[in-house]
DNA sequence: GTGCTGACACAGG
DNA sequence: ACCTGTGCCAGCA
């Protein structure tokens, strides 16, 4: 059993957290990708799980489908990405976004 | 049971 | 690249 996580967590939430925790450095997954991989719920449900218990997993590796960072933690996330070597793609002048073409990852899909 | 809200995704302007 | 509207699903008043 996974220690450190609240027992109140539903099986779905536990599964989401497990997937997020399995994301290797330099890689990311979108909310929709996780939901689609699990085959249940939806992006919003994944977002809910992260909002509640995301503090126990690498939340910065879970971003929007377009590669944009988590609002309110952009600075923190960017620092993590640069440290982990996550494929970033500079915007026109200011701001960065994760290059989903490279950074997108799936548990069973090992390159 | 009904309605609103939310760490989203997608299409259109 | 940005903002707005609509759709999806689960939790809560």
PDB file of C-alpha atoms (C1' of nucleotides) in Angstrom:
ATOM      1  CA  UNK A   1       0.000   0.000   0.000  1.00  0.00           C
ATOM      2  CA  UNK A   2       1.157   3.474  -0.700  1.00  0.00           C
ATOM      3  CA  UNK A   3       2.236   5.276   2.423  1.00  0.00           C
ATOM      4  CA  UNK A   4       1.983   8.983   2.916  1.00  0.00           C
ATOM      5  CA  UNK A   5      -1.379   9.381   1.240  1.00  0.00           C
ATOM      6  CA  UNK A   6      -4.625   9.974   3.093  1.00  0.00           C
ATOM      7  CA  UNK A   7      -6.750   6.865   3.446  1.00  0.00           C
ATOM      8  CA  UNK A   8      -9.789   8.941   2.490  1.00  0.00           C
ATOM      9  CA  UNK A   9      -8.498   9.140  -1.047  1.00  0.00           C
ATOM     10  CA  UNK A  10     -10.671   7.326  -3.543  1.00  0.00           C
ATOM     11  CA  UNK A  11      -9.296   4.619  -5.790  1.00  0.00           C
ATOM     12  CA  UNK A  12      -9.445   7.000  -8.726  1.00  0.00           C
ATOM     13  CA  UNK A  13      -7.482   9.631  -6.833  1.00  0.00           C
ATOM     14  CA  UNK A  14      -4.959   7.058  -5.703  1.00  0.00           C
ATOM     15  CA  UNK A  15      -4.512   5.955  -9.295  1.00  0.00           C
ATOM     16  CA  UNK A  16      -4.043   9.514 -10.498  1.00  0.00           C
ATOM     17  CA  UNK A  17      -1.452  10.220  -7.828  1.00  0.00           C
ATOM     18  CA  UNK A  18       0.327   6.993  -8.682  1.00  0.00           C
ATOM     19  CA  UNK A  19       0.583   7.960 -12.352  1.00  0.00           C
ATOM     20  CA  UNK A  20       1.794  11.469 -11.570  1.00  0.00           C
ATOM     21  CA  UNK A  21       4.357  10.097  -9.180  1.00  0.00           C
ATOM     22  CA  UNK A  22       5.586   7.818 -11.958  1.00  0.00           C
ATOM     23  CA  UNK A  23       6.303  10.671 -14.351  1.00  0.00           C
ATOM     24  CA  UNK A  24      10.092  10.846 -14.769  1.00  0.00           C
ATOM     25  CA  UNK A  25      12.062  14.108 -14.633  1.00  0.00           C
ATOM     26  CA  UNK A  26      12.062  16.018 -17.883  1.00  0.00           C
ATOM     27  CA  UNK A  27       8.655  14.661 -18.816  1.00  0.00           C
ATOM     28  CA  UNK A  28       5.102  15.928 -18.298  1.00  0.00           C
ATOM     29  CA  UNK A  29       1.494  14.809 -18.703  1.00  0.00           C
ATOM     30  CA  UNK A  30      -1.648  16.826 -19.285  1.00  0.00           C
ATOM     31  CA  UNK A  31      -4.775  16.425 -17.164  1.00  0.00           C
ATOM     32  CA  UNK A  32      -6.640  15.002 -20.117  1.00  0.00           C
ATOM     33  CA  UNK A  33      -3.834  12.554 -20.862  1.00  0.00           C
ATOM     34  CA  UNK A  34      -3.960  11.129 -17.353  1.00  0.00           C
ATOM     35  CA  UNK A  35      -7.743  10.808 -17.453  1.00  0.00           C
ATOM     36  CA  UNK A  36      -7.564   9.210 -20.862  1.00  0.00           C
ATOM     37  CA  UNK A  37      -4.836   6.821 -19.758  1.00  0.00           C
ATOM     38  CA  UNK A  38      -6.858   5.758 -16.721  1.00  0.00           C
ATOM     39  CA  UNK A  39      -9.902   5.403 -18.930  1.00  0.00           C
ATOM     40  CA  UNK A  40     -12.189   7.031 -16.413  1.00  0.00           C
ATOM     41  CA  UNK A  41     -13.289  10.429 -15.168  1.00  0.00           C
ATOM     42  CA  UNK A  42     -12.060  13.481 -17.054  1.00  0.00           C
ATOM     43  CA  UNK A  43      -9.509  16.298 -16.991  1.00  0.00           C
ATOM     44  CA  UNK A  44     -11.459  18.156 -14.348  1.00  0.00           C
ATOM     45  CA  UNK A  45     -11.505  15.175 -12.035  1.00  0.00           C
ATOM     46  CA  UNK A  46      -7.743  14.846 -12.372  1.00  0.00           C
ATOM     47  CA  UNK A  47      -7.488  18.551 -11.622  1.00  0.00           C
ATOM     48  CA  UNK A  48      -9.579  18.062  -8.512  1.00  0.00           C
ATOM     49  CA  UNK A  49      -7.345  15.277  -7.256  1.00  0.00           C
ATOM     50  CA  UNK A  50      -4.278  17.423  -7.842  1.00  0.00           C
ATOM     51  CA  UNK A  51      -5.877  20.374  -6.089  1.00  0.00           C
ATOM     52  CA  UNK A  52      -6.567  18.264  -3.036  1.00  0.00           C
ATOM     53  CA  UNK A  53      -3.541  16.008  -2.752  1.00  0.00           C
ATOM     54  CA  UNK A  54      -1.194  17.282  -5.465  1.00  0.00           C
ATOM     55  CA  UNK A  55       1.181  18.451  -2.757  1.00  0.00           C
ATOM     56  CA  UNK A  56       2.403  14.883  -2.323  1.00  0.00           C
ATOM     57  CA  UNK A  57       3.334  14.380  -5.952  1.00  0.00           C
ATOM     58  CA  UNK A  58       5.409  16.247  -8.599  1.00  0.00           C
ATOM     59  CA  UNK A  59       2.516  18.577  -9.473  1.00  0.00           C
ATOM     60  CA  UNK A  60       4.707  20.644 -11.807  1.00  0.00           C
ATOM     61  CA  UNK A  61       4.817  17.665 -14.199  1.00  0.00           C
ATOM     62  CA  UNK A  62       1.058  17.917 -14.656  1.00  0.00           C
ATOM     63  CA  UNK A  63       0.127  20.786 -16.945  1.00  0.00           C
ATOM     64  CA  UNK A  64      -2.479  21.903 -19.490  1.00  0.00           C
ATOM     65  CA  UNK A  65      -2.828  20.160 -22.833  1.00  0.00           C
ATOM     66  CA  UNK A  66      -1.258  23.133 -24.588  1.00  0.00           C
ATOM     67  CA  UNK A  67       1.841  23.048 -22.404  1.00  0.00           C
ATOM     68  CA  UNK A  68       1.007  26.056 -20.243  1.00  0.00           C
ATOM     69  CA  UNK A  69       2.034  25.957 -16.580  1.00  0.00           C
ATOM     70  CA  UNK A  70      -0.088  25.864 -13.491  1.00  0.00           C
ATOM     71  CA  UNK A  71      -1.447  29.342 -12.812  1.00  0.00           C
ATOM     72  CA  UNK A  72      -0.005  30.827  -9.643  1.00  0.00           C
ATOM     73  CA  UNK A  73       3.040  28.560  -9.634  1.00  0.00           C
ATOM     74  CA  UNK A  74       4.558  29.480 -12.968  1.00  0.00           C
ATOM     75  CA  UNK A  75       7.821  30.653 -11.451  1.00  0.00           C
ATOM     76  CA  UNK A  76       8.196  27.519  -9.358  1.00  0.00           C
ATOM     77  CA  UNK A  77       7.324  25.252 -12.262  1.00  0.00           C
ATOM     78  CA  UNK A  78       9.711  27.003 -14.646  1.00  0.00           C
ATOM     79  CA  UNK A  79      12.546  26.608 -12.151  1.00  0.00           C
ATOM     80  CA  UNK A  80      11.791  22.885 -11.877  1.00  0.00           C
ATOM     81  CA  UNK A  81      11.687  22.443 -15.654  1.00  0.00           C
ATOM     82  CA  UNK A  82      15.003  24.197 -16.186  1.00  0.00           C
ATOM     83  CA  UNK A  83      16.521  22.089 -13.427  1.00  0.00           C
ATOM     84  CA  UNK A  84      15.131  18.809 -14.775  1.00  0.00           C
ATOM     85  CA  UNK A  85      15.843  19.670 -18.374  1.00  0.00           C
ATOM     86  CA  UNK A  86      12.245  19.579 -19.491  1.00  0.00           C
ATOM     87  CA  UNK A  87      11.877  20.542 -23.179  1.00  0.00           C
ATOM     88  CA  UNK A  88      10.773  24.165 -23.079  1.00  0.00           C
ATOM     89  CA  UNK A  89       9.638  26.332 -25.915  1.00  0.00           C
ATOM     90  CA  UNK A  90      10.071  30.109 -25.569  1.00  0.00           C
ATOM     91  CA  UNK A  91       7.167  32.294 -26.497  1.00  0.00           C
ATOM     92  CA  UNK A  92       7.468  35.452 -28.502  1.00  0.00           C
ATOM     93  CA  UNK A  93       9.643  37.468 -26.146  1.00  0.00           C
ATOM     94  CA  UNK A  94       8.399  36.658 -22.661  1.00  0.00           C
ATOM     95  CA  UNK A  95       7.225  33.475 -21.030  1.00  0.00           C
ATOM     96  CA  UNK A  96       7.860  29.811 -21.628  1.00  0.00           C
ATOM     97  CA  UNK A  97       5.781  26.749 -22.298  1.00  0.00           C
ATOM     98  CA  UNK A  98       6.544  23.054 -22.191  1.00  0.00           C
ATOM     99  CA  UNK A  99       7.134  21.530 -25.603  1.00  0.00           C
ATOM    100  CA  UNK A 100       4.441  18.853 -25.488  1.00  0.00           C
ATOM    101  CA  UNK A 101       5.807  17.271 -28.653  1.00  0.00           C
ATOM    102  CA  UNK A 102       8.868  16.227 -26.695  1.00  0.00           C
ATOM    103  CA  UNK A 103       7.880  16.289 -23.046  1.00  0.00           C
ATOM    104  CA  UNK A 104       4.555  14.460 -23.361  1.00  0.00           C
ATOM    105  CA  UNK A 105       4.865  11.091 -21.646  1.00  0.00           C
ATOM    106  CA  UNK A 106       2.809   8.008 -20.813  1.00  0.00           C
ATOM    107  CA  UNK A 107       3.510   5.283 -18.206  1.00  0.00           C
ATOM    108  CA  UNK A 108       3.322   2.346 -20.612  1.00  0.00           C
ATOM    109  CA  UNK A 109       4.871   4.191 -23.493  1.00  0.00           C
ATOM    110  CA  UNK A 110       8.584   3.942 -22.908  1.00  0.00           C
ATOM    111  CA  UNK A 111      10.698   5.388 -25.793  1.00  0.00           C
TER     112      UNK A 111
ATOM    113  C1'  DG B   1     -33.104  16.113  -6.612  1.00  0.00           C
ATOM    114  C1'  DT B   2     -31.285  20.747  -8.383  1.00  0.00           C
ATOM    115  C1'  DG B   3     -27.759  24.001  -9.242  1.00  0.00           C
ATOM    116  C1'  DC B   4     -22.989  25.947  -8.888  1.00  0.00           C
ATOM    117  C1'  DT B   5     -18.147  25.379  -8.969  1.00  0.00           C
ATOM    118  C1'  DG B   6     -13.686  23.688 -10.410  1.00  0.00           C
ATOM    119  C1'  DA B   7      -5.257  22.986 -10.680  1.00  0.00           C
ATOM    120  C1'  DC B   8      -9.492  21.255 -17.947  1.00  0.00           C
ATOM    121  C1'  DA B   9     -10.134  20.578 -23.311  1.00  0.00           C
ATOM    122  C1'  DC B  10     -11.575  22.292 -27.646  1.00  0.00           C
ATOM    123  C1'  DA B  11     -13.462  25.487 -31.171  1.00  0.00           C
ATOM    124  C1'  DG B  12     -14.274  30.135 -32.724  1.00  0.00           C
ATOM    125  C1'  DG B  13     -13.332  35.189 -32.962  1.00  0.00           C
TER     126       DG B  13
ATOM    127  C1'  DA C   1      -1.107  34.602 -28.712  1.00  0.00           C
ATOM    128  C1'  DC C   2      -5.382  35.944 -25.970  1.00  0.00           C
ATOM    129  C1'  DC C   3     -10.351  35.869 -24.566  1.00  0.00           C
ATOM    130  C1'  DT C   4     -15.010  33.730 -24.693  1.00  0.00           C
ATOM    131  C1'  DG C   5     -18.370  30.159 -24.908  1.00  0.00           C
ATOM    132  C1'  DT C   6     -19.594  25.242 -24.537  1.00  0.00           C
ATOM    133  C1'  DG C   7     -18.973  20.360 -23.012  1.00  0.00           C
ATOM    134  C1'  DC C   8     -17.576  16.709 -19.468  1.00  0.00           C
ATOM    135  C1'  DC C   9     -17.582  14.692 -14.615  1.00  0.00           C
ATOM    136  C1'  DA C  10     -17.489  14.645  -9.653  1.00  0.00           C
ATOM    137  C1'  DG C  11     -18.158  16.974  -5.188  1.00  0.00           C
ATOM    138  C1'  DC C  12     -20.809  20.005  -2.237  1.00  0.00           C
ATOM    139  C1'  DA C  13     -24.625  23.470  -0.398  1.00  0.00           C
TER     140       DA C  13
END
